[in-house]
Short mmCIF file of C-alpha atoms and ligand atoms in Angstrom, two decimals:
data_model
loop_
_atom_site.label_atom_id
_atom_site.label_comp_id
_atom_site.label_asym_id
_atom_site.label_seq_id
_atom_site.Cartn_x
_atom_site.Cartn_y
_atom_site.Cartn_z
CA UNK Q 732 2.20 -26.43 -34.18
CA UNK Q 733 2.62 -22.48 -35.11
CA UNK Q 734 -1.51 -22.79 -35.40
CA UNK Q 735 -1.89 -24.88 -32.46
CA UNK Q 736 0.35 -21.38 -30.68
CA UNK Q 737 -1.69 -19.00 -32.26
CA UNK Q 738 -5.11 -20.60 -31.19
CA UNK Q 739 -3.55 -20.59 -27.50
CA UNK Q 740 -2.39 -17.20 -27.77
CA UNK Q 741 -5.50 -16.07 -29.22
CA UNK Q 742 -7.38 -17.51 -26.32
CA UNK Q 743 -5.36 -15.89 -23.42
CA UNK Q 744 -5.52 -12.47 -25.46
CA UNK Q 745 -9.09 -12.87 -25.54
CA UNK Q 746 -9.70 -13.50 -21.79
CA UNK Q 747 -11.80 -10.46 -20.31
CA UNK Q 748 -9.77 -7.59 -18.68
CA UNK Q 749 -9.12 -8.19 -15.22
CA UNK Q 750 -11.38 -5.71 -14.36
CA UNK Q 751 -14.29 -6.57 -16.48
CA UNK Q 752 -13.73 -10.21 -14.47
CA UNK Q 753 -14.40 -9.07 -11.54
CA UNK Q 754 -17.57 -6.93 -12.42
CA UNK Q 755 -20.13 -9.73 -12.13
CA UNK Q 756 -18.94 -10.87 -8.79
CA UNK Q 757 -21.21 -7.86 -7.15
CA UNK Q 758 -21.03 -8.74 -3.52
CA UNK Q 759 -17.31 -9.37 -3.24
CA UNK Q 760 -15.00 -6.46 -1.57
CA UNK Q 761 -11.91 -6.71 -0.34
CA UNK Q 762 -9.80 -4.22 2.18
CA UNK Q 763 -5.75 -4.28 3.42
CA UNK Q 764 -4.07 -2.03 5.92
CA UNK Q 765 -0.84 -1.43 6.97
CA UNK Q 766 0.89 -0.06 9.86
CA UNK Q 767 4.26 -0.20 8.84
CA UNK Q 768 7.14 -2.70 7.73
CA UNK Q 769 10.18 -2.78 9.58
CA UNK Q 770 12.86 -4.88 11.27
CA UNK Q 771 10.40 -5.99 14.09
CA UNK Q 772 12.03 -8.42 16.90
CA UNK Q 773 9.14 -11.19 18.53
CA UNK Q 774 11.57 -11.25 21.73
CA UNK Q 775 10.74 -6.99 22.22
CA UNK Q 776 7.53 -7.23 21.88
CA UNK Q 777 5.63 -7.51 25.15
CA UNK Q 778 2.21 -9.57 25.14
CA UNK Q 779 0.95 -6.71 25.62
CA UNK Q 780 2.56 -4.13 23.42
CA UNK Q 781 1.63 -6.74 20.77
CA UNK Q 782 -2.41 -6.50 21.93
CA UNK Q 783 -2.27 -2.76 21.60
CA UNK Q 784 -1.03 -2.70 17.92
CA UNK Q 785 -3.11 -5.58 17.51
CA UNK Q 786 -6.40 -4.20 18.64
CA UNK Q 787 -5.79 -0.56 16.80
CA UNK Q 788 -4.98 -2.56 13.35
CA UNK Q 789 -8.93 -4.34 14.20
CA UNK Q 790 -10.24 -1.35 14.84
CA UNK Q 791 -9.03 0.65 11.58
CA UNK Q 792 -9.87 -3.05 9.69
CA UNK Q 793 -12.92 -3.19 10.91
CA UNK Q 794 -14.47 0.08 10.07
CA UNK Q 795 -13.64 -0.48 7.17
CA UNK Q 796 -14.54 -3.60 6.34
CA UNK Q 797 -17.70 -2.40 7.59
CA UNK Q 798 -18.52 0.40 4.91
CA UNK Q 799 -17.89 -2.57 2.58
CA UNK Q 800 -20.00 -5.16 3.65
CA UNK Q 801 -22.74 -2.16 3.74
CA UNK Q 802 -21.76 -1.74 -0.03
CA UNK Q 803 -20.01 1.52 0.63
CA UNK Q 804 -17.29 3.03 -1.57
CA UNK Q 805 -13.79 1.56 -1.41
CA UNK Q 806 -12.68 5.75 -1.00
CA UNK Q 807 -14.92 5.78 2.12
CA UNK Q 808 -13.40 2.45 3.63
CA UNK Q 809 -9.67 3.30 3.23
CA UNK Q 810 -10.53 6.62 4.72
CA UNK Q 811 -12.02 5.04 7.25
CA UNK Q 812 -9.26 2.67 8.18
CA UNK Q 813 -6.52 5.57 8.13
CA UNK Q 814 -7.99 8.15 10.52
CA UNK Q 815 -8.51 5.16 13.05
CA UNK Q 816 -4.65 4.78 12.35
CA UNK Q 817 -3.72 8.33 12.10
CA UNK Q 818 -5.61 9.22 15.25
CA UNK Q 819 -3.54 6.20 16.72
CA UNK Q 820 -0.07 7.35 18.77
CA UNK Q 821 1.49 3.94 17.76
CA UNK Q 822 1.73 4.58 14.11
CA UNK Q 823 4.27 6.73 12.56
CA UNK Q 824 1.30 8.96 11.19
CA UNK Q 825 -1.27 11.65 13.09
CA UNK Q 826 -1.02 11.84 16.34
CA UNK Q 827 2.70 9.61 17.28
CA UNK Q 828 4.19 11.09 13.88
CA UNK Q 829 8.23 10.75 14.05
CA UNK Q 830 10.25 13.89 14.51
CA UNK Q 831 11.95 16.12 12.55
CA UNK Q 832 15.81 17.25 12.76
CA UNK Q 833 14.28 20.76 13.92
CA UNK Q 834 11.92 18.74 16.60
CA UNK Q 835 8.84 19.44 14.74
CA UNK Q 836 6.41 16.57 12.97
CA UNK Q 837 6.04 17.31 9.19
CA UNK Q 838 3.25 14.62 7.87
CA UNK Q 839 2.97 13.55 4.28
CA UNK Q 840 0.00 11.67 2.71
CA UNK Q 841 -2.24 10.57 -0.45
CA UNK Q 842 -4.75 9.45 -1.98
CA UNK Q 843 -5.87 7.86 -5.52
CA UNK Q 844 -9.40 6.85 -6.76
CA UNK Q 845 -9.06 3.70 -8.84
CA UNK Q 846 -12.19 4.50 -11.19
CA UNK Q 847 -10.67 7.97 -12.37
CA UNK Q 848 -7.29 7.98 -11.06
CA UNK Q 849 -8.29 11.26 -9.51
CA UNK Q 850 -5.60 11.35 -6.67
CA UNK Q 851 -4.74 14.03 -4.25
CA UNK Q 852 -1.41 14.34 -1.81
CA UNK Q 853 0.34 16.90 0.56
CA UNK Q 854 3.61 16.89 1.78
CA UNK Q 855 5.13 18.72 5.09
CA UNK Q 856 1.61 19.72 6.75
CA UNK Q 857 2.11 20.99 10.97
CA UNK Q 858 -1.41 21.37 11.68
CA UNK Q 859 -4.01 18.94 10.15
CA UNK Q 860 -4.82 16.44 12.69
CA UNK Q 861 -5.92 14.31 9.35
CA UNK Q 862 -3.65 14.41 6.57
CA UNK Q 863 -5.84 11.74 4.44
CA UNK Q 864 -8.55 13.75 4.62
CA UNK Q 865 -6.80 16.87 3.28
CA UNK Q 866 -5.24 15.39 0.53
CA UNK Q 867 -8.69 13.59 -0.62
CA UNK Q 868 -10.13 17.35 -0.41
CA UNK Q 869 -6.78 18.48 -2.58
CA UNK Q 870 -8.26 15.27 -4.87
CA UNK Q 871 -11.99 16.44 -4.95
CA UNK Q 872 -11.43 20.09 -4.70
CA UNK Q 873 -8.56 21.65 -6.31
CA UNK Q 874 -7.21 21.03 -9.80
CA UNK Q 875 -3.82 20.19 -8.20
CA UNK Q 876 -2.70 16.62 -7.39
CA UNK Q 877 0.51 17.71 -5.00
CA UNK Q 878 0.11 20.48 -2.68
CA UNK Q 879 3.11 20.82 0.31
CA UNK Q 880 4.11 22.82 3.52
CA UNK Q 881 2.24 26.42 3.68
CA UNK Q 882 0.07 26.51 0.74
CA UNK Q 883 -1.43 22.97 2.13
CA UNK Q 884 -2.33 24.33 5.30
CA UNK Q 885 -3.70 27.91 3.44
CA UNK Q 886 -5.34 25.23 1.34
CA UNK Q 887 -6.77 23.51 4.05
CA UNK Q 888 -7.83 26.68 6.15
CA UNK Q 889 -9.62 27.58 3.27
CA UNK Q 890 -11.72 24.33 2.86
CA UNK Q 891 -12.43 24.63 6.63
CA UNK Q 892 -9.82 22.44 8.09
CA UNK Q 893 -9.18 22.97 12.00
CA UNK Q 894 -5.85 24.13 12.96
CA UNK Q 895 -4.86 21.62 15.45
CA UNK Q 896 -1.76 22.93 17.75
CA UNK Q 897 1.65 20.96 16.43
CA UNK Q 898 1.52 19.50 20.27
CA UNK Q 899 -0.94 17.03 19.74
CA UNK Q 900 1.04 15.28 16.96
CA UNK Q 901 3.83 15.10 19.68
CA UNK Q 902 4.58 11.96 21.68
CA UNK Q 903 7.23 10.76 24.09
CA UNK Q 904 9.02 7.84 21.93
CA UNK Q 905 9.10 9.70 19.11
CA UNK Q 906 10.97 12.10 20.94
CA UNK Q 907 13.10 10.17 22.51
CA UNK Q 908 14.16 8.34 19.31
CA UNK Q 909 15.11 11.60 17.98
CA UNK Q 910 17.34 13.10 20.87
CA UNK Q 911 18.74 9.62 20.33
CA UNK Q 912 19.48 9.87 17.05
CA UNK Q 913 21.36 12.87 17.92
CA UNK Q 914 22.93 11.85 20.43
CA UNK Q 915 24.45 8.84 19.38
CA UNK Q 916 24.84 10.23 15.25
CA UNK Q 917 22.86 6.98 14.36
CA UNK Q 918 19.97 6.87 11.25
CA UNK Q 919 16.84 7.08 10.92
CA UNK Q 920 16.68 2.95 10.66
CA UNK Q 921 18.58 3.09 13.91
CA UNK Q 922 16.00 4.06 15.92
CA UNK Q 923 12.82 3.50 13.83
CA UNK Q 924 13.21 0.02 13.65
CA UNK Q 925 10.41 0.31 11.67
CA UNK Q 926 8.38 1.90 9.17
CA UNK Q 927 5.56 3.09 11.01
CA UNK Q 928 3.42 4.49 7.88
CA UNK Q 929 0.00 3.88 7.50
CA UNK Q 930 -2.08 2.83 4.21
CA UNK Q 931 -4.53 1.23 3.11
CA UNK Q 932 -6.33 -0.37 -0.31
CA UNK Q 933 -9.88 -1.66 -0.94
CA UNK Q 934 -11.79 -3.15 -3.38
CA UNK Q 935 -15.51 -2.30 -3.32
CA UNK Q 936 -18.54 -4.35 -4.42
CA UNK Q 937 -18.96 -2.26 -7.26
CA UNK Q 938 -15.26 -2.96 -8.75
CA UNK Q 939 -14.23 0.10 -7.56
CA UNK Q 940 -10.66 0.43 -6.13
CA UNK Q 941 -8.98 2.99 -3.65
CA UNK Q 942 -5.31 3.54 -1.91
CA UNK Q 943 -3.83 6.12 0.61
CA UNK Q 944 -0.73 6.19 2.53
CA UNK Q 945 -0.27 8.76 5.59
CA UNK Q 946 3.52 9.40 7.28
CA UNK Q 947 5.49 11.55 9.17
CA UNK Q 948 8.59 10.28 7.82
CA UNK Q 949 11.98 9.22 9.01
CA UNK Q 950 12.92 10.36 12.54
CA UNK Q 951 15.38 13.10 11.52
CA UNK Q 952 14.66 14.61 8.27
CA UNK Q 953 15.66 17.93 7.40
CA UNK Q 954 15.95 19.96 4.40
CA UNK Q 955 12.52 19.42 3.80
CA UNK Q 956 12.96 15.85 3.05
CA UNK Q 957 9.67 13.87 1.73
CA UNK Q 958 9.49 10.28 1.19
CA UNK Q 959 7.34 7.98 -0.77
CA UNK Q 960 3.87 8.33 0.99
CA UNK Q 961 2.95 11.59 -0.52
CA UNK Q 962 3.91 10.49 -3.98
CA UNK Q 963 1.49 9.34 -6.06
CA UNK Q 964 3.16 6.12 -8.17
CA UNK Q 965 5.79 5.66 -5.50
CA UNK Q 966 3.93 5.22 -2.42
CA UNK Q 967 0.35 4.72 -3.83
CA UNK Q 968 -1.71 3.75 -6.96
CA UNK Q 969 -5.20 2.89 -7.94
CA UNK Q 970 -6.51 1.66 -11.17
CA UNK Q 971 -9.69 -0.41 -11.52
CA UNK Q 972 -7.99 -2.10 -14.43
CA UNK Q 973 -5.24 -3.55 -12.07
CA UNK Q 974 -4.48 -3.14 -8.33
CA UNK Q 975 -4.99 -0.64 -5.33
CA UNK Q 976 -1.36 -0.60 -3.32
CA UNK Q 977 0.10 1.43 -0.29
CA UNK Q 978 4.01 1.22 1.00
CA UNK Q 979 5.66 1.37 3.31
CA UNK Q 980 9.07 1.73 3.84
CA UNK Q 981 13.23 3.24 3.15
CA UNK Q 982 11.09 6.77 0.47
CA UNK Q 983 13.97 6.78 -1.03
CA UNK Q 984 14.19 3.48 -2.73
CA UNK Q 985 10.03 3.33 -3.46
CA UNK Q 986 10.62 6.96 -4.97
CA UNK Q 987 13.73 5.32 -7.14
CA UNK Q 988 11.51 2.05 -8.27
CA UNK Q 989 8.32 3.73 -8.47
CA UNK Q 990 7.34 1.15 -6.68
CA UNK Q 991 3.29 1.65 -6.20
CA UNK Q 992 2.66 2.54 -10.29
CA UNK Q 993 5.97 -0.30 -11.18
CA UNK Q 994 3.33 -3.31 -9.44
CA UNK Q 995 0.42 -1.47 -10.70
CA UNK Q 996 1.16 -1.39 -14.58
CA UNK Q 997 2.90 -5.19 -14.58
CA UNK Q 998 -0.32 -6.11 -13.49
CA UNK Q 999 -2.54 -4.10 -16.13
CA UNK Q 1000 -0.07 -5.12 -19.01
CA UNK Q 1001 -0.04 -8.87 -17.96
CA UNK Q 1002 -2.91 -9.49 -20.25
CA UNK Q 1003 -2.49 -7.71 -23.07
CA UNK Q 1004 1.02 -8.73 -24.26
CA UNK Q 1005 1.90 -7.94 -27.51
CA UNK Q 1006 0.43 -11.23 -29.83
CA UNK Q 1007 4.12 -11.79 -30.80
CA UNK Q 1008 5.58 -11.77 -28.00
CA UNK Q 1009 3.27 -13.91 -26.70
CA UNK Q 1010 3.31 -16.06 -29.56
CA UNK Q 1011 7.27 -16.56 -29.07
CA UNK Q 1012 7.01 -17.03 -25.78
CA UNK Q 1013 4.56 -19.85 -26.05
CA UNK Q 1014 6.66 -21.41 -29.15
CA UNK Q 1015 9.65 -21.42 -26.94
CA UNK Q 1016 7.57 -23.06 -23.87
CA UNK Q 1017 6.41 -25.59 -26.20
CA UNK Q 1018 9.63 -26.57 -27.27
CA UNK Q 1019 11.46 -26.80 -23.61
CA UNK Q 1020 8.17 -28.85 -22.76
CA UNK Q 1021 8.93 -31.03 -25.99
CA UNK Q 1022 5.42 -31.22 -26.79
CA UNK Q 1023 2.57 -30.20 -28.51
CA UNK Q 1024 -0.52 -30.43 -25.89
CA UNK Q 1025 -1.37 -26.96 -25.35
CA UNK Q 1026 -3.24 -27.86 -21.96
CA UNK Q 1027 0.21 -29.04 -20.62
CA UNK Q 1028 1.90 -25.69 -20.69
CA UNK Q 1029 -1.01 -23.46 -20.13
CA UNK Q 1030 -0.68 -24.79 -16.71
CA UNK Q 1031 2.68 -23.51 -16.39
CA UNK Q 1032 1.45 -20.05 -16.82
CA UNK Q 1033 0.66 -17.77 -14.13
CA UNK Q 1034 -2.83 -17.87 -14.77
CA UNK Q 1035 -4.49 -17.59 -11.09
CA UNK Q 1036 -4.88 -13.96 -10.47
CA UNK Q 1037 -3.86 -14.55 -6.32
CA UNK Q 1038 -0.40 -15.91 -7.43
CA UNK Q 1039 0.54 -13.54 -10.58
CA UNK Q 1040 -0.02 -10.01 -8.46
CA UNK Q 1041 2.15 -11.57 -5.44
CA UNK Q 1042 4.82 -12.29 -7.75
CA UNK Q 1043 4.64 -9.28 -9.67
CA UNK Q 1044 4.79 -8.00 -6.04
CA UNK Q 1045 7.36 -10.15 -4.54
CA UNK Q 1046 9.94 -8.98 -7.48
CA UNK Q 1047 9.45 -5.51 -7.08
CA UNK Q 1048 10.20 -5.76 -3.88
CA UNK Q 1049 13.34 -7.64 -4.35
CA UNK Q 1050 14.32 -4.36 -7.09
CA UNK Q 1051 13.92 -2.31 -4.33
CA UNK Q 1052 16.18 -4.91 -1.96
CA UNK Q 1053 18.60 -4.90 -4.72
CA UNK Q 1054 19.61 -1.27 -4.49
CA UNK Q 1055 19.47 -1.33 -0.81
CA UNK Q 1056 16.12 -0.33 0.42
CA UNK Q 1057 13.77 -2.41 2.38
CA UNK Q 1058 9.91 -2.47 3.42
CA UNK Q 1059 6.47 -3.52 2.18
CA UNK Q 1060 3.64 -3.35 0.20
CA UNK Q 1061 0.01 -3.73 0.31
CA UNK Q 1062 -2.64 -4.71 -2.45
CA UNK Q 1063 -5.60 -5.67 -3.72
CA UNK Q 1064 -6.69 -6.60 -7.02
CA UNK Q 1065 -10.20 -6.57 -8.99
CA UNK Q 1066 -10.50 -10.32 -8.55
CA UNK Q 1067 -10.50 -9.32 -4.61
CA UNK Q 1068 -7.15 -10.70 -3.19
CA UNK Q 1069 -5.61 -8.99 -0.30
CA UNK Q 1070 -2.02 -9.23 -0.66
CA UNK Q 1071 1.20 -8.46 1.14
CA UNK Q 1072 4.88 -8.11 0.03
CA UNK Q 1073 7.42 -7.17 2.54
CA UNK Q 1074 11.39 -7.34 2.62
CA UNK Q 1075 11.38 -7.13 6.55
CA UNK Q 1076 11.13 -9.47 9.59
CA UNK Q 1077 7.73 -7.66 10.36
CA UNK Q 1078 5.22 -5.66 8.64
CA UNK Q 1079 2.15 -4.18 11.03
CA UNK Q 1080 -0.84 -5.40 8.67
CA UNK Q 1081 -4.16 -6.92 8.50
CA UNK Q 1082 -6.77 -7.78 5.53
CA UNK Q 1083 -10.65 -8.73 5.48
CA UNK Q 1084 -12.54 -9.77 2.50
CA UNK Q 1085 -16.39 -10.65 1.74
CA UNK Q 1086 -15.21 -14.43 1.77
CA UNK Q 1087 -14.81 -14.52 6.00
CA UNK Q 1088 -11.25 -13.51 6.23
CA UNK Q 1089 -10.06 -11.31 8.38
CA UNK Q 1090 -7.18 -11.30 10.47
CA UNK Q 1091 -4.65 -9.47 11.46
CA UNK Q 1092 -0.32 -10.29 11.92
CA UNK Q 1093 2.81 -8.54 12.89
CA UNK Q 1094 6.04 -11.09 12.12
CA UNK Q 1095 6.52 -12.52 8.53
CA UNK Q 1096 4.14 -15.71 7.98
CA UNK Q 1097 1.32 -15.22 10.41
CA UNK Q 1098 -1.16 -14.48 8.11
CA UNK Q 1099 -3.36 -17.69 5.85
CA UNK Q 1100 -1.15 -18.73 2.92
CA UNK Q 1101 -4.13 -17.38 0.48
CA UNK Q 1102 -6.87 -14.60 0.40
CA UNK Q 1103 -8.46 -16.69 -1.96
CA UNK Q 1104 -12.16 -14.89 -1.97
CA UNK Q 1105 -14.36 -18.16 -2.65
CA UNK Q 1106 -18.18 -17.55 -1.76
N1 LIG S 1271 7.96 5.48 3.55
C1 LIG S 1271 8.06 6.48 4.59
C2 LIG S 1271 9.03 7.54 4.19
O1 LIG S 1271 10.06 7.22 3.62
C3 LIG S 1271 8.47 5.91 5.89
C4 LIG S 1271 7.62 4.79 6.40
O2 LIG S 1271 7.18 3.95 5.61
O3 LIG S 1271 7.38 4.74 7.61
O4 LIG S 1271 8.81 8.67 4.51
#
């Protein structure tokens, strides 16, 4: 029996990195966005309030999808996908970014390269119309990972950013919601509703994975607050060797999980358990199975790639539920699964992969049960 473990053990230590997996598989890519997560109500959404968001999530999904059926970089599709978002007044990012306590918009984003882990973010930026796009220039040319509030936008000036007048990131709603949340002394998740960050992950046809996450926030902040989005581990991770994720979502609680890097490194570590652990773990399996045919418990395990990352996913999410916060996640992993994780009654969302899918869902359970990416 202990040989019978050992052989087993041996032979799911021995399986190829997920990465290296997913290396021969040369024309599969894979892309998610995100919109935001948030308690989202299918009676208060008008037909067509629902074809706006609708059509803008396409839009960013489809140019991205696009670079990667064209066999461009998973860095150029996310990009892609955000500014379509960012540019978007119905996203809490850009142009419709919440307000501040002070009535101003103070946007946060990042950015992480999967090969490298390169990754670039800025936090409190008035006057860059593109936030992604200066934190992948803090990525690719500065030595810095985190740059925030003046020295961003000297930063940016520098590299030959536009100034864009604070104005244009201004929008009626957003307004609104804060004088509201004056007003009436309610929170941020009083008149958000939702969590109307953007992000997205991809998964090229060389392997290669990307993330980014742009925000304004939580209607309200002050003191300088930032959230998740900008963080790099909290709000976003890339590693080729594991997953590409974006949040959205309560910053706090992502920021106290570590949410992005927490999914990330269960994933990487999943196959390369310590032999003696694993060797215990399959004794013990054995024994509650009461037998010895290794091919009846090596089912149990959570071999399929599709099904391990959304449970890895599903119960950090529930961490993050358990100390109170609530929101969503977005990934993709080597073998090409698009995959969503949210807490709320809605997450703004949509995913496209080489295999034909592509769709695009508001309310929990709209989406296929599996991004399985079969040729
Ligand atoms: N996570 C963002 C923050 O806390 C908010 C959001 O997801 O909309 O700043």
């Amino acid at each position: 029996m202990k040989k019978l473990i050992a052989a087993v053990a041996l032979a799911l230590l021995s399986q190829p990195a997920l990465a290296e997996e997913a290396a021969p598989e040369q024309a599969r890519w894979s892309l998610a966005i995100h919109g935001g997560a948030g308690t989202l109500d299918p009676k208060a959404m008008t037909p067509e309030k629902r074809a706006a968001y609708e059509a803008d999530l396409q839009r960013a999904l489809d140019a991205g999808s696009k670079i990667l059926a064209e066999g461009g970089d998973a860095m150029d599709a996310i990009k892609a996908a955000i500014i379509i978002m960012e540019d978007s007044p119905l996203f809490n990012a850009g142009k419709g970014a919440v307000f501040t306590w002070d009535g101003t918009n103070e946007l946060d984003a990042s950015i992480m390269d999967g090969r490298d882990r390169s990754a670039g973010a800025v936090a409190g930026v008035k006057t860059v119309r593109n936030p992604i796009l200066l934190a992948d220039t803090v990525r690719t040319q500065s030595e810095h990972v985190m740059l925030m509030g003046a020295g961003a936008e000297a930063f940016a000036a520098e590299k030959g950013f536009e100034v864009t007048p604070p104005e244009y990131f201004a929008t009626e709603a957003r307004r609104e919601a804060l004088e509201r949340l004056k007003a009436e002394k309610l929170s941020a998740l009083d008149v958000d509703h939702k969590f109307g960050t953007v992000g997205a992950v991809a998964l090229d046809t060389k392997g290669n994975m990307a993330a980014g996450t742009s925000t304004g926030g939580m209607t309200g902040k002050r003191w300088g607050r930032v959230g998740d989005a900008p963080m790099i581990g909290a709000g976003t991770y890339a590693d080729n060797r594991a997953c590409a994720l974006s949040a959205t979502g309560w910053g706090e609680y992502f920021i106290r999980v570590g949410v992005a890097h927490e999914i990330c490194a269960r994933l990487r570590t999943w196959w390369t358990v310590d032999p003696q652990t694993m060797e215990s773990a399959l004794g013990e399996a054995l024994a509650k199975a009461g037998s010895d045919d290794a091919n009846s418990f090596e089912l149990k395990l959570p071999r399929a790639p599709e099904d391990l990352a959304q449970s890895i996913a599903d119960s950090v999410m529930a961490d993050v539920a358990a100390l109170g916060g609530d929101g969503g996640v977005i990934l993709v992993t080597p073998e090409g699964h698009a995959i969503f994780s949210f807490n709320t009654t809605g997450m703004y969302r949509g995913r496209a992969t080489s295999a034909g899918l592509n769709e695009v869902a508001i309310f929990g359970g709209e989406e296929r049960a599996s991004s399985t990416p079969d040729h």
